[in-house]
């Protein structure tokens, strides 16, 4: 993916790279983060800003595939619900965007 769109407008063309839990926690300590889910065959799913902390704690953190683990290969059967997310950071004009690629 080279750009992130929210359906109406371009959000970011500035991909910073793959990130793990420590980076995402640091971003959340600074303020809200725009999470977006990239699930093959579906439109991007944007998580409301008001839900970003709960979404991180309940849905993403337990299923986050760290960049180092992704390189070695991960067994999805070991993750809750047998699916996981890899994360990349995108810089936008207002808030950081964490794009979550869903693996299932």
PDB file of C-alpha atoms in Angstrom:
ATOM      1  CA  UNK A   1       0.000   0.000   0.000  1.00  0.00           C
ATOM      2  CA  UNK A   2       1.380   3.391  -0.987  1.00  0.00           C
ATOM      3  CA  UNK A   3      -1.397   5.675   0.277  1.00  0.00           C
ATOM      4  CA  UNK A   4      -4.066   5.638   2.968  1.00  0.00           C
ATOM      5  CA  UNK A   5      -7.511   7.025   2.116  1.00  0.00           C
ATOM      6  CA  UNK A   6     -10.483   7.408   4.445  1.00  0.00           C
ATOM      7  CA  UNK A   7     -12.997   7.017   1.626  1.00  0.00           C
ATOM      8  CA  UNK A   8     -13.272  10.735   0.952  1.00  0.00           C
ATOM      9  CA  UNK A   9      -9.751  12.085   1.040  1.00  0.00           C
ATOM     10  CA  UNK A  10      -6.108  11.155   1.092  1.00  0.00           C
ATOM     11  CA  UNK A  11      -4.960  10.727   4.691  1.00  0.00           C
ATOM     12  CA  UNK A  12      -1.282   9.889   4.221  1.00  0.00           C
ATOM     13  CA  UNK A  13       1.416   9.023   1.712  1.00  0.00           C
ATOM     14  CA  UNK A  14       4.125   9.019   4.396  1.00  0.00           C
ATOM     15  CA  UNK A  15       4.679   5.436   5.576  1.00  0.00           C
ATOM     16  CA  UNK A  16       7.223   5.418   8.403  1.00  0.00           C
ATOM     17  CA  UNK A  17       7.564   1.645   8.633  1.00  0.00           C
ATOM     18  CA  UNK A  18       6.479  -1.383  10.611  1.00  0.00           C
ATOM     19  CA  UNK A  19       5.881  -0.858  14.327  1.00  0.00           C
ATOM     20  CA  UNK A  20       5.364  -2.999  17.411  1.00  0.00           C
ATOM     21  CA  UNK A  21       3.602  -2.692  20.743  1.00  0.00           C
ATOM     22  CA  UNK A  22       6.147  -0.367  22.357  1.00  0.00           C
ATOM     23  CA  UNK A  23       5.839   2.239  19.606  1.00  0.00           C
ATOM     24  CA  UNK A  24       2.038   2.072  19.618  1.00  0.00           C
ATOM     25  CA  UNK A  25       1.924   2.456  23.422  1.00  0.00           C
ATOM     26  CA  UNK A  26       4.202   5.518  23.160  1.00  0.00           C
ATOM     27  CA  UNK A  27       1.921   7.052  20.530  1.00  0.00           C
ATOM     28  CA  UNK A  28      -1.145   6.449  22.699  1.00  0.00           C
ATOM     29  CA  UNK A  29       0.562   8.137  25.671  1.00  0.00           C
ATOM     30  CA  UNK A  30       0.961  11.243  23.502  1.00  0.00           C
ATOM     31  CA  UNK A  31      -2.713  11.331  22.483  1.00  0.00           C
ATOM     32  CA  UNK A  32      -5.287   9.698  20.210  1.00  0.00           C
ATOM     33  CA  UNK A  33      -4.209   7.425  17.372  1.00  0.00           C
ATOM     34  CA  UNK A  34      -6.219   6.737  14.230  1.00  0.00           C
ATOM     35  CA  UNK A  35      -6.377   2.956  13.810  1.00  0.00           C
ATOM     36  CA  UNK A  36      -7.436   1.548  10.456  1.00  0.00           C
ATOM     37  CA  UNK A  37      -7.846  -2.120   9.556  1.00  0.00           C
ATOM     38  CA  UNK A  38      -6.731  -3.422   6.169  1.00  0.00           C
ATOM     39  CA  UNK A  39      -8.548  -6.731   5.622  1.00  0.00           C
ATOM     40  CA  UNK A  40      -8.129  -8.182   2.113  1.00  0.00           C
ATOM     41  CA  UNK A  41     -11.216  -7.794  -0.049  1.00  0.00           C
ATOM     42  CA  UNK A  42     -12.868  -5.267   2.283  1.00  0.00           C
ATOM     43  CA  UNK A  43     -12.791  -1.470   2.431  1.00  0.00           C
ATOM     44  CA  UNK A  44     -10.494   0.039   5.054  1.00  0.00           C
ATOM     45  CA  UNK A  45     -12.244   0.038   8.453  1.00  0.00           C
ATOM     46  CA  UNK A  46     -11.558   3.175  10.517  1.00  0.00           C
ATOM     47  CA  UNK A  47     -11.867   2.885  14.299  1.00  0.00           C
ATOM     48  CA  UNK A  48     -13.505   5.924  15.960  1.00  0.00           C
ATOM     49  CA  UNK A  49     -11.006   8.078  17.870  1.00  0.00           C
ATOM     50  CA  UNK A  50     -13.117   7.762  21.002  1.00  0.00           C
ATOM     51  CA  UNK A  51     -12.498   3.984  20.917  1.00  0.00           C
ATOM     52  CA  UNK A  52      -8.759   3.995  20.158  1.00  0.00           C
ATOM     53  CA  UNK A  53      -7.550   3.074  23.676  1.00  0.00           C
ATOM     54  CA  UNK A  54     -10.130   0.333  24.242  1.00  0.00           C
ATOM     55  CA  UNK A  55      -9.608  -1.024  20.727  1.00  0.00           C
ATOM     56  CA  UNK A  56      -5.850  -1.204  21.336  1.00  0.00           C
ATOM     57  CA  UNK A  57      -6.205  -2.995  24.682  1.00  0.00           C
ATOM     58  CA  UNK A  58      -8.983  -5.418  23.770  1.00  0.00           C
ATOM     59  CA  UNK A  59      -8.555  -6.204  20.078  1.00  0.00           C
ATOM     60  CA  UNK A  60      -5.080  -5.328  18.863  1.00  0.00           C
ATOM     61  CA  UNK A  61      -2.562  -5.802  21.660  1.00  0.00           C
ATOM     62  CA  UNK A  62      -3.399  -9.501  22.287  1.00  0.00           C
ATOM     63  CA  UNK A  63      -3.139 -10.193  18.535  1.00  0.00           C
ATOM     64  CA  UNK A  64      -0.290  -7.912  17.492  1.00  0.00           C
ATOM     65  CA  UNK A  65       2.405  -9.618  15.467  1.00  0.00           C
ATOM     66  CA  UNK A  66       5.669  -7.868  16.273  1.00  0.00           C
ATOM     67  CA  UNK A  67       7.820  -6.998  13.229  1.00  0.00           C
ATOM     68  CA  UNK A  68      10.602  -9.339  14.366  1.00  0.00           C
ATOM     69  CA  UNK A  69       8.137 -12.224  14.792  1.00  0.00           C
ATOM     70  CA  UNK A  70       6.583 -11.589  11.379  1.00  0.00           C
ATOM     71  CA  UNK A  71       9.964 -12.154   9.737  1.00  0.00           C
ATOM     72  CA  UNK A  72      10.260 -15.569  11.401  1.00  0.00           C
ATOM     73  CA  UNK A  73       6.669 -16.581  10.716  1.00  0.00           C
ATOM     74  CA  UNK A  74       3.802 -16.726  13.176  1.00  0.00           C
ATOM     75  CA  UNK A  75       1.285 -19.475  13.800  1.00  0.00           C
ATOM     76  CA  UNK A  76      -2.121 -17.797  13.815  1.00  0.00           C
ATOM     77  CA  UNK A  77      -3.496 -20.722  15.831  1.00  0.00           C
ATOM     78  CA  UNK A  78      -1.550 -19.357  18.807  1.00  0.00           C
ATOM     79  CA  UNK A  79      -3.420 -16.021  18.704  1.00  0.00           C
ATOM     80  CA  UNK A  80      -6.890 -15.346  20.157  1.00  0.00           C
ATOM     81  CA  UNK A  81      -9.504 -16.043  17.516  1.00  0.00           C
ATOM     82  CA  UNK A  82      -6.763 -17.398  15.227  1.00  0.00           C
ATOM     83  CA  UNK A  83      -6.137 -14.024  13.581  1.00  0.00           C
ATOM     84  CA  UNK A  84      -3.594 -11.288  14.084  1.00  0.00           C
ATOM     85  CA  UNK A  85      -2.469  -7.841  13.009  1.00  0.00           C
ATOM     86  CA  UNK A  86       0.807  -6.459  11.727  1.00  0.00           C
ATOM     87  CA  UNK A  87       1.128  -2.700  12.160  1.00  0.00           C
ATOM     88  CA  UNK A  88       2.675   0.144  10.198  1.00  0.00           C
ATOM     89  CA  UNK A  89       2.871   3.812  11.110  1.00  0.00           C
ATOM     90  CA  UNK A  90       1.728   6.493   8.684  1.00  0.00           C
ATOM     91  CA  UNK A  91       2.190  10.200   9.350  1.00  0.00           C
ATOM     92  CA  UNK A  92      -0.736  12.490   8.668  1.00  0.00           C
ATOM     93  CA  UNK A  93      -1.422  16.207   9.097  1.00  0.00           C
ATOM     94  CA  UNK A  94      -3.284  15.800  12.359  1.00  0.00           C
ATOM     95  CA  UNK A  95      -2.833  12.468  14.136  1.00  0.00           C
ATOM     96  CA  UNK A  96      -0.623   9.428  13.651  1.00  0.00           C
ATOM     97  CA  UNK A  97      -2.274   6.622  11.711  1.00  0.00           C
ATOM     98  CA  UNK A  98      -1.594   2.975  12.561  1.00  0.00           C
ATOM     99  CA  UNK A  99      -2.579   0.727   9.701  1.00  0.00           C
ATOM    100  CA  UNK A 100      -3.326  -2.801  10.879  1.00  0.00           C
ATOM    101  CA  UNK A 101      -3.055  -5.508   8.271  1.00  0.00           C
ATOM    102  CA  UNK A 102      -5.303  -8.379   9.346  1.00  0.00           C
ATOM    103  CA  UNK A 103      -3.990 -11.911   8.962  1.00  0.00           C
ATOM    104  CA  UNK A 104      -6.394 -14.860   9.149  1.00  0.00           C
TER     105      UNK A 104
END
